JSON list of C-alpha atoms in Angstrom, two decimals:
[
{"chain": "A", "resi": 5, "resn": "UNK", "atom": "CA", "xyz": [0.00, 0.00, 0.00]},
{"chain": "A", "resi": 6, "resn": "UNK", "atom": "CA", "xyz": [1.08, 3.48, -0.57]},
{"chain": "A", "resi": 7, "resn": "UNK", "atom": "CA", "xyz": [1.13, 5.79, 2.52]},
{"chain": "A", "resi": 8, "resn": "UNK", "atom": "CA", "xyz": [2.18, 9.34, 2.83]},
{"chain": "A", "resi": 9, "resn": "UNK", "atom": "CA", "xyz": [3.28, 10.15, 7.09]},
{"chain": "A", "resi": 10, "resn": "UNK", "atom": "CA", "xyz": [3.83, 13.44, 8.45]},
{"chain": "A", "resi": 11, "resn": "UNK", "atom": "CA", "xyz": [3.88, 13.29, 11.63]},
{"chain": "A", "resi": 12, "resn": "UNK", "atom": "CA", "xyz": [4.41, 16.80, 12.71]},
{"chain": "A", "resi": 13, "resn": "UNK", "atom": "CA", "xyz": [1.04, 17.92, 13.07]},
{"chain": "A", "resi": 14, "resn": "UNK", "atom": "CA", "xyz": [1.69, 21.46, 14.57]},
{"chain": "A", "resi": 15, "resn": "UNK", "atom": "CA", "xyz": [5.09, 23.40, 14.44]},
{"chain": "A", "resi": 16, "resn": "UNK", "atom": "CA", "xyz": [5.53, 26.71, 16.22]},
{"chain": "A", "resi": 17, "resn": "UNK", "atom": "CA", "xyz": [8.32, 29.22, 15.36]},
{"chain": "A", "resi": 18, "resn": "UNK", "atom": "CA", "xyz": [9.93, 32.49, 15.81]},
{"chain": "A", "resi": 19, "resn": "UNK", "atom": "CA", "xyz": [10.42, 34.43, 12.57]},
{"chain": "A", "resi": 20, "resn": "UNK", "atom": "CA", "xyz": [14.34, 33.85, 11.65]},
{"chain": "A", "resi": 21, "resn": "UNK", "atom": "CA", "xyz": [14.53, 30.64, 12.77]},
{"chain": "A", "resi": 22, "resn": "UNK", "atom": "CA", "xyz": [15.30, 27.49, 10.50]},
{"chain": "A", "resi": 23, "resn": "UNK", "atom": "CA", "xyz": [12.29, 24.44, 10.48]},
{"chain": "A", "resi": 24, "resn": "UNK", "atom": "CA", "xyz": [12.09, 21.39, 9.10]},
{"chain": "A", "resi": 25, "resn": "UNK", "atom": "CA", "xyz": [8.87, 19.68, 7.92]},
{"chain": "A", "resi": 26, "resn": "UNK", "atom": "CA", "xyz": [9.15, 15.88, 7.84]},
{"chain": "A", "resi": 27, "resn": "UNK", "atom": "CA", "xyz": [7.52, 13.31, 5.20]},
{"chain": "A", "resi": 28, "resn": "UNK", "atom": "CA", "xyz": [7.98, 9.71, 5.12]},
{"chain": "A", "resi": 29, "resn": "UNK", "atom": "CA", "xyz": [6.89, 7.65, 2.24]},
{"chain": "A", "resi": 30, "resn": "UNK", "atom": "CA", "xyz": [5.70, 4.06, 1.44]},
{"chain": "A", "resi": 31, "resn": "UNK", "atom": "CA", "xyz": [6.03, 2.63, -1.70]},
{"chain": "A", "resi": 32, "resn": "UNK", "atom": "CA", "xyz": [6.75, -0.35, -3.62]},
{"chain": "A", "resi": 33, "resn": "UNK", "atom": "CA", "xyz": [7.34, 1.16, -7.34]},
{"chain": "A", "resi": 34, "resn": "UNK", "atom": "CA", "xyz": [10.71, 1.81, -8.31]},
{"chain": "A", "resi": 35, "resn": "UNK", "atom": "CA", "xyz": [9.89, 4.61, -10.11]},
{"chain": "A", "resi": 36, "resn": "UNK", "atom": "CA", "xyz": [7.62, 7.17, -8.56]},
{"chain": "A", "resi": 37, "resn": "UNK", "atom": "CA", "xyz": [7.15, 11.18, -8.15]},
{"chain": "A", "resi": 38, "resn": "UNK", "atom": "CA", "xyz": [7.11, 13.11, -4.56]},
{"chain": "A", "resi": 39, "resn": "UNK", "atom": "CA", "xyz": [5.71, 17.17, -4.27]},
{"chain": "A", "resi": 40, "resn": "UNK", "atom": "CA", "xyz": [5.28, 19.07, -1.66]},
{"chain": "A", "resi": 41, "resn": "UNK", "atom": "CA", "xyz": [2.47, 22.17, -1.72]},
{"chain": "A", "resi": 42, "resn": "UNK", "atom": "CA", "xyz": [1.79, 24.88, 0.82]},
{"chain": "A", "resi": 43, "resn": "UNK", "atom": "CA", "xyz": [-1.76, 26.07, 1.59]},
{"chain": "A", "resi": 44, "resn": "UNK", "atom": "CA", "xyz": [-1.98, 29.58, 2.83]},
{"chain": "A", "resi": 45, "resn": "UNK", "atom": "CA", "xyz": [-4.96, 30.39, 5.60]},
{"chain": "A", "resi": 46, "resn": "UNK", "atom": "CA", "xyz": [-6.75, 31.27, 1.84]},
{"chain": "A", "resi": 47, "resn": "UNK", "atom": "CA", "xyz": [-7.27, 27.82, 0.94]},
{"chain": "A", "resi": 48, "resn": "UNK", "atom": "CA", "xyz": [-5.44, 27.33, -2.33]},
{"chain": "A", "resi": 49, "resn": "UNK", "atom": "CA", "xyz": [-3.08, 24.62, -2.54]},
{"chain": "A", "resi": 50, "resn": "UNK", "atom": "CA", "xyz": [0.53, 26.45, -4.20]},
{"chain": "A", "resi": 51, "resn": "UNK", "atom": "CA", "xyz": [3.03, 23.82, -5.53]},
{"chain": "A", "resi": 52, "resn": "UNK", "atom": "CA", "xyz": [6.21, 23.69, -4.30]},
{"chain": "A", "resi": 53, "resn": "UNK", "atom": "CA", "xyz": [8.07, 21.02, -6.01]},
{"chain": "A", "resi": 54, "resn": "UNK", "atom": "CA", "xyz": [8.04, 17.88, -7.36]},
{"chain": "A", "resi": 55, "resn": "UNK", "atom": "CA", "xyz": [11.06, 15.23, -7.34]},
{"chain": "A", "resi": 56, "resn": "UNK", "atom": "CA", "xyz": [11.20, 11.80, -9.14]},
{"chain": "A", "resi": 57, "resn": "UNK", "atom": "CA", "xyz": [13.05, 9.00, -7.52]},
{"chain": "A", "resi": 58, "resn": "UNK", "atom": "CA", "xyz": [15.67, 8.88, -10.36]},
{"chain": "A", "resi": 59, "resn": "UNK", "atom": "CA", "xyz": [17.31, 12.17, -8.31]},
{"chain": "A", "resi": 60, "resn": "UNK", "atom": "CA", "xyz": [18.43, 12.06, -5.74]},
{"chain": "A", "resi": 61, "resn": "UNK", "atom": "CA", "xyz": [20.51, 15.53, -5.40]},
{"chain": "A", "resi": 62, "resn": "UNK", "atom": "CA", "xyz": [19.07, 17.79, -3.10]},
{"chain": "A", "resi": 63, "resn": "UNK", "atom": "CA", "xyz": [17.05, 20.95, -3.82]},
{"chain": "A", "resi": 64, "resn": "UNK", "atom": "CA", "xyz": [17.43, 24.47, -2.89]},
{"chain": "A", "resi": 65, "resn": "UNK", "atom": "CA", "xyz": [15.26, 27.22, -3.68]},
{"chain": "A", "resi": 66, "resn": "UNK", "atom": "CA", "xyz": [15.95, 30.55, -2.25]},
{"chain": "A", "resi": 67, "resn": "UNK", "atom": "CA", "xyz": [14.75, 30.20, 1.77]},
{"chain": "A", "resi": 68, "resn": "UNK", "atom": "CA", "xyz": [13.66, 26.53, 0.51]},
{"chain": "A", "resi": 69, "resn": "UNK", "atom": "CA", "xyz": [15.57, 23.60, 0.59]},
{"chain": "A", "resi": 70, "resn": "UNK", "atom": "CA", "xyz": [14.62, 19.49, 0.29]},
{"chain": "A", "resi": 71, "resn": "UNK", "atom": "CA", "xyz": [16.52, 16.54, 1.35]},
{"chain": "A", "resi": 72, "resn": "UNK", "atom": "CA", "xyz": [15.31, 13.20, -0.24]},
{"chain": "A", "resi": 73, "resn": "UNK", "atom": "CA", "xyz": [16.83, 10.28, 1.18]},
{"chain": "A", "resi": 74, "resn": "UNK", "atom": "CA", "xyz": [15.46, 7.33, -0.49]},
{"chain": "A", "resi": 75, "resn": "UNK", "atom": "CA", "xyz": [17.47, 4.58, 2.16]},
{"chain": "A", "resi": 76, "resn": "UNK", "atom": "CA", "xyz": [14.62, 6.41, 4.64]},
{"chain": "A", "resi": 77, "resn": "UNK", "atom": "CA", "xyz": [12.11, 7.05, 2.57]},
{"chain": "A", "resi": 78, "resn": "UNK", "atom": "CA", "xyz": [11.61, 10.48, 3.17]},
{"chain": "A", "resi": 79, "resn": "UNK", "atom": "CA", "xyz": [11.57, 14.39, 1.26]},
{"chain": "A", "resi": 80, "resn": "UNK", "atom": "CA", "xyz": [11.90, 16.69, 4.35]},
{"chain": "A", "resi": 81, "resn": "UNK", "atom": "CA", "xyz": [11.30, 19.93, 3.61]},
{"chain": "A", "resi": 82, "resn": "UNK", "atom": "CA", "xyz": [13.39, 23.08, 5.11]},
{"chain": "A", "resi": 83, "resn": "UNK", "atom": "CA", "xyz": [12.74, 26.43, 5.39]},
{"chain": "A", "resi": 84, "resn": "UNK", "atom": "CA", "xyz": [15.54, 28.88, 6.20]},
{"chain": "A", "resi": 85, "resn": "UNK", "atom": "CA", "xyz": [15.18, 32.30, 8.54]},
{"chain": "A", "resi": 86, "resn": "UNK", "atom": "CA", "xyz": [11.36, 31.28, 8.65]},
{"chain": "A", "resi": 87, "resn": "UNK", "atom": "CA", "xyz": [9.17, 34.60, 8.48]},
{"chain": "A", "resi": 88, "resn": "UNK", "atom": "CA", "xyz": [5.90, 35.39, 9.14]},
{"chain": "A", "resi": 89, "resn": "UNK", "atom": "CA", "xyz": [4.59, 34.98, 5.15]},
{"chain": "A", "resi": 90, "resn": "UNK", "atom": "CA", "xyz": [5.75, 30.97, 5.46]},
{"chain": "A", "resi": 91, "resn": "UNK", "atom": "CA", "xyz": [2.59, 30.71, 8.09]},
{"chain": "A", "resi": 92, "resn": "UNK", "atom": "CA", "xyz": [0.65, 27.60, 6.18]},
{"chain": "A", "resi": 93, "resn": "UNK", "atom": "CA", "xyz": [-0.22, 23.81, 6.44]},
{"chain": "A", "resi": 94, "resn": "UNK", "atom": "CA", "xyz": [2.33, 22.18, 4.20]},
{"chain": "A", "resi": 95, "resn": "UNK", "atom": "CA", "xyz": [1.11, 18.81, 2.57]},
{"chain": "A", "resi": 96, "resn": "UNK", "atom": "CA", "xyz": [3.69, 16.21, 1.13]},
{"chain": "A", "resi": 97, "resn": "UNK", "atom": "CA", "xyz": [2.10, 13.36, -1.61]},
{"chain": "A", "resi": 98, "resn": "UNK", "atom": "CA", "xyz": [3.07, 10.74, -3.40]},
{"chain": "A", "resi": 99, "resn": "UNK", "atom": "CA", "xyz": [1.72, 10.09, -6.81]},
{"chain": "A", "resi": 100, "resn": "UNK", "atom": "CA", "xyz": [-0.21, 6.65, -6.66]},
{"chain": "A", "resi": 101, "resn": "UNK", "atom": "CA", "xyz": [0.45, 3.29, -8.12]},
{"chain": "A", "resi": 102, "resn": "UNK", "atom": "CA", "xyz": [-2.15, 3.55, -11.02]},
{"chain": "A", "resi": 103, "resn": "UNK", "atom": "CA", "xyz": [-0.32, 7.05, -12.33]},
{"chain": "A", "resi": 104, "resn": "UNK", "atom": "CA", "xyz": [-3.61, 9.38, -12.17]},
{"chain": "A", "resi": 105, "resn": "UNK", "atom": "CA", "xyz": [-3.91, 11.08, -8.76]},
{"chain": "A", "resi": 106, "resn": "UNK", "atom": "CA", "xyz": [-2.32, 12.23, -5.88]},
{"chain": "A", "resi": 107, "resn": "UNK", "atom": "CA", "xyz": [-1.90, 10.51, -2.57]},
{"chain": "A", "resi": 108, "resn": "UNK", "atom": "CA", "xyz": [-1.56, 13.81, 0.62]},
{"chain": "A", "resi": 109, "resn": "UNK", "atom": "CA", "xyz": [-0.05, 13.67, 4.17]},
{"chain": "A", "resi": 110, "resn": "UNK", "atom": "CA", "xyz": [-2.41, 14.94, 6.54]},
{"chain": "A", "resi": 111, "resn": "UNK", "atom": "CA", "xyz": [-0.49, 18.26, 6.35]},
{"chain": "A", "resi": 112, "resn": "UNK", "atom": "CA", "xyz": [1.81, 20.21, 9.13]},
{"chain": "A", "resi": 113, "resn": "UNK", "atom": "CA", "xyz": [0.52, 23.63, 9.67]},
{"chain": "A", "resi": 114, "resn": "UNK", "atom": "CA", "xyz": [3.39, 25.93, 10.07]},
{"chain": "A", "resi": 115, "resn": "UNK", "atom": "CA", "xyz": [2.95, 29.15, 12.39]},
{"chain": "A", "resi": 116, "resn": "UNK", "atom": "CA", "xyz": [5.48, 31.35, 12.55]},
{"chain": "A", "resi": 117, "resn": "UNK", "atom": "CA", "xyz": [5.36, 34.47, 15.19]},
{"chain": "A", "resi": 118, "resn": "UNK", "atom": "CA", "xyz": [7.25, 37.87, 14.98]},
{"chain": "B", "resi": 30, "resn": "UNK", "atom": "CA", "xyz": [-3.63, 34.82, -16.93]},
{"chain": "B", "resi": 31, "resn": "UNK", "atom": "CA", "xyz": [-3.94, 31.42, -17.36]},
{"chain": "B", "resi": 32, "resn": "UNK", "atom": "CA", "xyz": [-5.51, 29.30, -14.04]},
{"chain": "B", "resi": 33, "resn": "UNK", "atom": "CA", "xyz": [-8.21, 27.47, -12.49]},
{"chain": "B", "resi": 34, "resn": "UNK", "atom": "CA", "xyz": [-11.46, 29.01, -11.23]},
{"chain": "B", "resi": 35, "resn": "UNK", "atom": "CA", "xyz": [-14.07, 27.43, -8.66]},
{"chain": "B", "resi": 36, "resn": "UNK", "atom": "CA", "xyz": [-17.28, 28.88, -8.09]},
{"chain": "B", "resi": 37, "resn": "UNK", "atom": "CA", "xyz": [-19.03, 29.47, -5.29]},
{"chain": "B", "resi": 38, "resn": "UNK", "atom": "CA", "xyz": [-16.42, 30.51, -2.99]},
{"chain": "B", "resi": 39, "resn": "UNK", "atom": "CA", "xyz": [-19.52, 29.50, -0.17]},
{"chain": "B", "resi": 40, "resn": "UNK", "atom": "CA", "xyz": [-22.09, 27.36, -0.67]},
{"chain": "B", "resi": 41, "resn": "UNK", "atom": "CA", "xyz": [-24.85, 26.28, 1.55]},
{"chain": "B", "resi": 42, "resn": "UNK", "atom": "CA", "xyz": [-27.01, 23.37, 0.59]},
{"chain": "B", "resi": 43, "resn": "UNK", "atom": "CA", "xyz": [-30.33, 21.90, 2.30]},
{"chain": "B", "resi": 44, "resn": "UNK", "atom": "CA", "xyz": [-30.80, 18.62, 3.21]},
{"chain": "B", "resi": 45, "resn": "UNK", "atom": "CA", "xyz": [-32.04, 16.60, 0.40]},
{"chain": "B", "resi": 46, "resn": "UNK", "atom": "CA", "xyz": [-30.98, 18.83, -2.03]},
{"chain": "B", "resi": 47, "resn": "UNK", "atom": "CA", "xyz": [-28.47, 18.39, -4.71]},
{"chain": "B", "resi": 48, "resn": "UNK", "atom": "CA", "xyz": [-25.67, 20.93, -5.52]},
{"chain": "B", "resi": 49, "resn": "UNK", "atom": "CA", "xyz": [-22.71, 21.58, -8.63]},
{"chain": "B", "resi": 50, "resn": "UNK", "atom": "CA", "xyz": [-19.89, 23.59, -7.60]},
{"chain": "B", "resi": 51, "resn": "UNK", "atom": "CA", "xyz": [-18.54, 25.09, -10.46]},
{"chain": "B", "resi": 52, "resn": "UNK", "atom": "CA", "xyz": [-14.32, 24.12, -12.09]},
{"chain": "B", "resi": 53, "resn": "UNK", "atom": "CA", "xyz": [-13.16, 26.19, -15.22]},
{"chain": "B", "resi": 54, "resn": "UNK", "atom": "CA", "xyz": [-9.22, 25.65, -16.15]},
{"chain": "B", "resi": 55, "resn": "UNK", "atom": "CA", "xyz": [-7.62, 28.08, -19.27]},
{"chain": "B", "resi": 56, "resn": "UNK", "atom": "CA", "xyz": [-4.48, 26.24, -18.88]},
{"chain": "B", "resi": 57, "resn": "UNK", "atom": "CA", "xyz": [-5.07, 23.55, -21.92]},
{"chain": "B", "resi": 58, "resn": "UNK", "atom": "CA", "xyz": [-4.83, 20.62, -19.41]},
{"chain": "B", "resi": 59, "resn": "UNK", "atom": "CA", "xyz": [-6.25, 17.42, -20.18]},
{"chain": "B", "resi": 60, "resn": "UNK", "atom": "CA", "xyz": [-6.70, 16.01, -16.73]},
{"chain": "B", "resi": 61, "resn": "UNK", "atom": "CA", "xyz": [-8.64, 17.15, -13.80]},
{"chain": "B", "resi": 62, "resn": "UNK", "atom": "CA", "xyz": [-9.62, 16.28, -10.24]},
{"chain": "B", "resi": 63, "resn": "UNK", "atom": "CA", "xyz": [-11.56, 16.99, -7.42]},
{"chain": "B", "resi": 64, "resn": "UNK", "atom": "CA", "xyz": [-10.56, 16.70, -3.45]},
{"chain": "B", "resi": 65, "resn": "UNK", "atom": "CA", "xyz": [-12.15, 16.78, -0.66]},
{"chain": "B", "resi": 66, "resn": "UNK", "atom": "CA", "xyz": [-10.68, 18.07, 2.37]},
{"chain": "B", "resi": 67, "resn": "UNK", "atom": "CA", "xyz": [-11.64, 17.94, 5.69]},
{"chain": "B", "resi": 68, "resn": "UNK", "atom": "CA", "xyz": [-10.15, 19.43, 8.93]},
{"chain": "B", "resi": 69, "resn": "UNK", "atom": "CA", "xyz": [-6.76, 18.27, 10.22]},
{"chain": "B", "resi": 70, "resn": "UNK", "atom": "CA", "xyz": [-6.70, 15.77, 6.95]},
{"chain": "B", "resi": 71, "resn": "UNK", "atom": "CA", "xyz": [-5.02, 15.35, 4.17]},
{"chain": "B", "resi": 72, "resn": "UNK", "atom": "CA", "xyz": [-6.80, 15.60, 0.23]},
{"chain": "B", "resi": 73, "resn": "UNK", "atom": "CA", "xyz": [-9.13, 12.54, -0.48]},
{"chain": "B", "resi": 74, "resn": "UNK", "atom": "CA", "xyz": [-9.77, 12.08, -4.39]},
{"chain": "B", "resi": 75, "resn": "UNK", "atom": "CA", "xyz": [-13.33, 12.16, -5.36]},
{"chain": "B", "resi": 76, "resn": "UNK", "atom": "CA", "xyz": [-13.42, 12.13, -9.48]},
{"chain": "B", "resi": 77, "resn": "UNK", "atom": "CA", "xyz": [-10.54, 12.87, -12.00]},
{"chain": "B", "resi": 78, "resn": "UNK", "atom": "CA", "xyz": [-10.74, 12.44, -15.60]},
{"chain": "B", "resi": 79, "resn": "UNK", "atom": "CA", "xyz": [-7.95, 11.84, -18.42]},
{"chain": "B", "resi": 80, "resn": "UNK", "atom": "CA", "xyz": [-10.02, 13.36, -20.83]},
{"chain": "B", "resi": 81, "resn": "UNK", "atom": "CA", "xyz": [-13.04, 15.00, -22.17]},
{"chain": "B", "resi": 82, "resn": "UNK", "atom": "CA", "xyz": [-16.05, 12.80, -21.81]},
{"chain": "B", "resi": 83, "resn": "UNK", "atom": "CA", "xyz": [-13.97, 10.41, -19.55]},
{"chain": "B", "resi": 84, "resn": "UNK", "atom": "CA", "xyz": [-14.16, 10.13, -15.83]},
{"chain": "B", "resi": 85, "resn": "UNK", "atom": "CA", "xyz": [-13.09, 7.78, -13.27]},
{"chain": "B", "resi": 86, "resn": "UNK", "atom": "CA", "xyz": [-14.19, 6.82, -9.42]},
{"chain": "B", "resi": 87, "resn": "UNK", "atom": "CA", "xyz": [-11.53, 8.15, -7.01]},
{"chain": "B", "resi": 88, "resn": "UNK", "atom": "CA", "xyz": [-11.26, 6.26, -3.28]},
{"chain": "B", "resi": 89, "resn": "UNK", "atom": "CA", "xyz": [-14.29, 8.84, -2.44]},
{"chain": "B", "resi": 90, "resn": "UNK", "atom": "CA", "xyz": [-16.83, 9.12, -4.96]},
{"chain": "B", "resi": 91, "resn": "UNK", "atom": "CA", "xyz": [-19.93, 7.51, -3.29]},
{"chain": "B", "resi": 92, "resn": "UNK", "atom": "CA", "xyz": [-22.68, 10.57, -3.31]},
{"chain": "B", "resi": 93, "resn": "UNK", "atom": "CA", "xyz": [-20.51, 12.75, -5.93]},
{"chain": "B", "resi": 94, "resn": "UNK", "atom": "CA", "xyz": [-21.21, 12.82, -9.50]},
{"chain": "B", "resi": 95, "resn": "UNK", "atom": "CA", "xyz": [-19.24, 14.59, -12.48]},
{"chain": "B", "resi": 96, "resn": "UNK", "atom": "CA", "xyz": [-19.15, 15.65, -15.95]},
{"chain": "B", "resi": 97, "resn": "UNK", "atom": "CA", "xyz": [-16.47, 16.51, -18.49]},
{"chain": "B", "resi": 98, "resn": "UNK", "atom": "CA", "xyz": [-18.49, 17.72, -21.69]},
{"chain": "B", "resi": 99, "resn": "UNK", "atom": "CA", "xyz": [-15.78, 19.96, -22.59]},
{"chain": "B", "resi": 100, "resn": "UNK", "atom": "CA", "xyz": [-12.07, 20.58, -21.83]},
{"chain": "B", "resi": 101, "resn": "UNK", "atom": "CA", "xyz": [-12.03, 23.71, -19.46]},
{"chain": "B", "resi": 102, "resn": "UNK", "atom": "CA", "xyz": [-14.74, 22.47, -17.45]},
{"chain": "B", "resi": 103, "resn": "UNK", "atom": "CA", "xyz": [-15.48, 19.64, -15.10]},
{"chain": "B", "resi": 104, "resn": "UNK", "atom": "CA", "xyz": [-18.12, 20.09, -12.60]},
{"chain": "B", "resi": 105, "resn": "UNK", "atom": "CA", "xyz": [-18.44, 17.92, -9.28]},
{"chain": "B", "resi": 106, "resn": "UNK", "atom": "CA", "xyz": [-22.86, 17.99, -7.84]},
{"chain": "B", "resi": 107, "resn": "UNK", "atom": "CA", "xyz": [-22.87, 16.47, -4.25]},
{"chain": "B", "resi": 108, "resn": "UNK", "atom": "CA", "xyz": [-26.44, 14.51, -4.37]},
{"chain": "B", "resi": 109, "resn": "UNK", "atom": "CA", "xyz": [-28.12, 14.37, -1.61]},
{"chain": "B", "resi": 110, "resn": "UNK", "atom": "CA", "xyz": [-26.74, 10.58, -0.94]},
{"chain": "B", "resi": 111, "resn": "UNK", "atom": "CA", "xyz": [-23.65, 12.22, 0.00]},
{"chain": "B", "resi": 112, "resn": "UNK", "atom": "CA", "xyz": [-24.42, 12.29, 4.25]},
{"chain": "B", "resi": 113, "resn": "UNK", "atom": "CA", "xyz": [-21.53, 14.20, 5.40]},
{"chain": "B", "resi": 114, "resn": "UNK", "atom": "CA", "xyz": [-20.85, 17.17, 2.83]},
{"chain": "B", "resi": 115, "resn": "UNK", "atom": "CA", "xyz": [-20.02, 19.53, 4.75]},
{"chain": "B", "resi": 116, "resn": "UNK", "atom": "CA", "xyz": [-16.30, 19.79, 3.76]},
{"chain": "B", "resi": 117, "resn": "UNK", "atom": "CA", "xyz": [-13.56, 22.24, 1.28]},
{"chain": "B", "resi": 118, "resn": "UNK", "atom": "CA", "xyz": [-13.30, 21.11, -2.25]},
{"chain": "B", "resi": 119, "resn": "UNK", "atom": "CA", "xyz": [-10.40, 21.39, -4.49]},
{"chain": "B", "resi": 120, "resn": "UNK", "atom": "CA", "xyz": [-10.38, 21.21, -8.26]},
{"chain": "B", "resi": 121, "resn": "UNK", "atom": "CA", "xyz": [-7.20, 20.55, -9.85]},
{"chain": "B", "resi": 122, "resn": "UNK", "atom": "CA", "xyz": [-5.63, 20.31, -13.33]},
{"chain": "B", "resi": 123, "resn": "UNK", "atom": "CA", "xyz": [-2.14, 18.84, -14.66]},
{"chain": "B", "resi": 124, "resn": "UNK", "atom": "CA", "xyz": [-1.43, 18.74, -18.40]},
{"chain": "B", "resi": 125, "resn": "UNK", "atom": "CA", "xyz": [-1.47, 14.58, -18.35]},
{"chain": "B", "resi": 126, "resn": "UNK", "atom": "CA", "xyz": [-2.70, 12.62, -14.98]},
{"chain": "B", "resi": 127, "resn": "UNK", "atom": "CA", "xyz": [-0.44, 11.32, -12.78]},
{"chain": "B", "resi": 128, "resn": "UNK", "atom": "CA", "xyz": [3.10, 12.41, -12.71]},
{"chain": "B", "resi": 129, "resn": "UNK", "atom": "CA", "xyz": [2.81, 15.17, -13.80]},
{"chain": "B", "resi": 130, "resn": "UNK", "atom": "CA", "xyz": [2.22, 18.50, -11.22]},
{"chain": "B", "resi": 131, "resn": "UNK", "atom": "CA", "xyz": [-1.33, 19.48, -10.11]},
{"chain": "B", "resi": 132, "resn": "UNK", "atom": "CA", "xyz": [-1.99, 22.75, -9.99]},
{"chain": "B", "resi": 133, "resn": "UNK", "atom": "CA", "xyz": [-5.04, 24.03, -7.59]},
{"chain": "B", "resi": 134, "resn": "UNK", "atom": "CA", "xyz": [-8.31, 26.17, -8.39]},
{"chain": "B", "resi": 135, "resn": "UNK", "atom": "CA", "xyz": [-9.00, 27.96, -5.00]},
{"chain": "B", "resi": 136, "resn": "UNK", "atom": "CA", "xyz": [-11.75, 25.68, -3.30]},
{"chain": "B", "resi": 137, "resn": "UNK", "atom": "CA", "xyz": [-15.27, 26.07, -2.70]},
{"chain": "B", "resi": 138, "resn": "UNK", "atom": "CA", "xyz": [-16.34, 25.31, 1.09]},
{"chain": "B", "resi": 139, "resn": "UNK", "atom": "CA", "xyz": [-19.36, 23.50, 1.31]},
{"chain": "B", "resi": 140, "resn": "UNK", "atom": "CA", "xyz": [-22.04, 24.03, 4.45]},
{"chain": "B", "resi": 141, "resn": "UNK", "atom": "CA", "xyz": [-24.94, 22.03, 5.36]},
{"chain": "B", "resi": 142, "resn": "UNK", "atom": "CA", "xyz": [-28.12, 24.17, 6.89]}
]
């Protein structure tokens, strides 16, 4: 069975500091695609990034970085000198076995204070 | 500018009454979904479709029903088998299904009076 895991359900920061979102995986394809989005307090999910199992190098993206490990199964997500704009539930998914939809996390809502 | 659009932003619905919340995409993508999400969880797929006149059963559909009569649109109605509506709904659209990257219309939250 496929299974997405983040088990930070709540994370509570002061602006500047560094945070790490965690997402663990299950799979059995050898192949298979990982994203993370963010969804502001407005509701609209905003993709992030997506990352193939293929590559392995990790991402960095201005403030964002991800580390995908695949010997742990996981695509942790890091922001860097949080601020208050980065305030959001952050889902991680899997694409399923079948190729047509998305499997989610149950999110980790992000506050950061000034 | 190209995007997804979901109408109502609200919607209130009466029990025993059927309702269509409204997806429109201008990005040229050939798939779309629909989520469901409810507090503290994760997305739960209700309908996608490949294609235009093509739709398939996600792990939720029970009390849902679509259509996909033309590209840009695919609208979700929650009959009034669906029990437990009262939820936010996300449309989606990605140029192929799968693999490739949704992108998200901004939700319509769904009330039960």
């Amino acid at each position: 069975a496929q299974k997405v895991t983040q088990a930070q359900t709540e994370i509570s920061v002061v602006e500047k500091e560094d945070v790490t979102l965690d997402c663990v995986y299950e799979t059995r394809d050898t192949t298979y695609y990982l994203f993370w989005y963010k969804q502001p307090p407005s509701g609209e999910l905003v993709f992030l990034i997506r990352r193939n199992s293929f590559d392995e190098q990790n991402e960095i993206s201005g403030r964002y970085s991800w580390n995908f490990q695949k010997s742990t199964s996981s695509f942790n997500f890091t922001i860097t000198a949080s601020q208050v704009v980065d305030s959001a539930v952050y889902f991680c998914a899997l694409v399923n076995q079948a190729g047509t939809a998305l499997i989610f996390g149950k999110g980790t809502t992000l506050s950061v204070s000034s | 500018d190209g995007g997804i659009t979901q109408s109502p932003k609200y919607l209130f619905r009466k029990e025993g009454q059927n309702v269509t919340l409204s997806c429109e995409q201008n990005l040229n993508h050939d798939a779309m979904y629909w989520y469901r999400q409810d507090p503290g969880q994760g997305l739960r797929l209700i309908y996608y479709s490949q294609i235009v006149n093509d739709f398939q059963k996600g792990d939720i559909a029970e009390g849902y029903s679509v259509s996909r009569e033309k590209k840009e649109s695919f609208p979700l109605t929650v009959t009034s088998a669906q029990k437990n509506p009262t939820a936010f709904y996300l449309c989606a659209s990605s140029i192929s299904t799968g693999r490739e990257t949704q992108y998200f219309g901004p939700g319509t939250r769904l009330l039960v009076l």
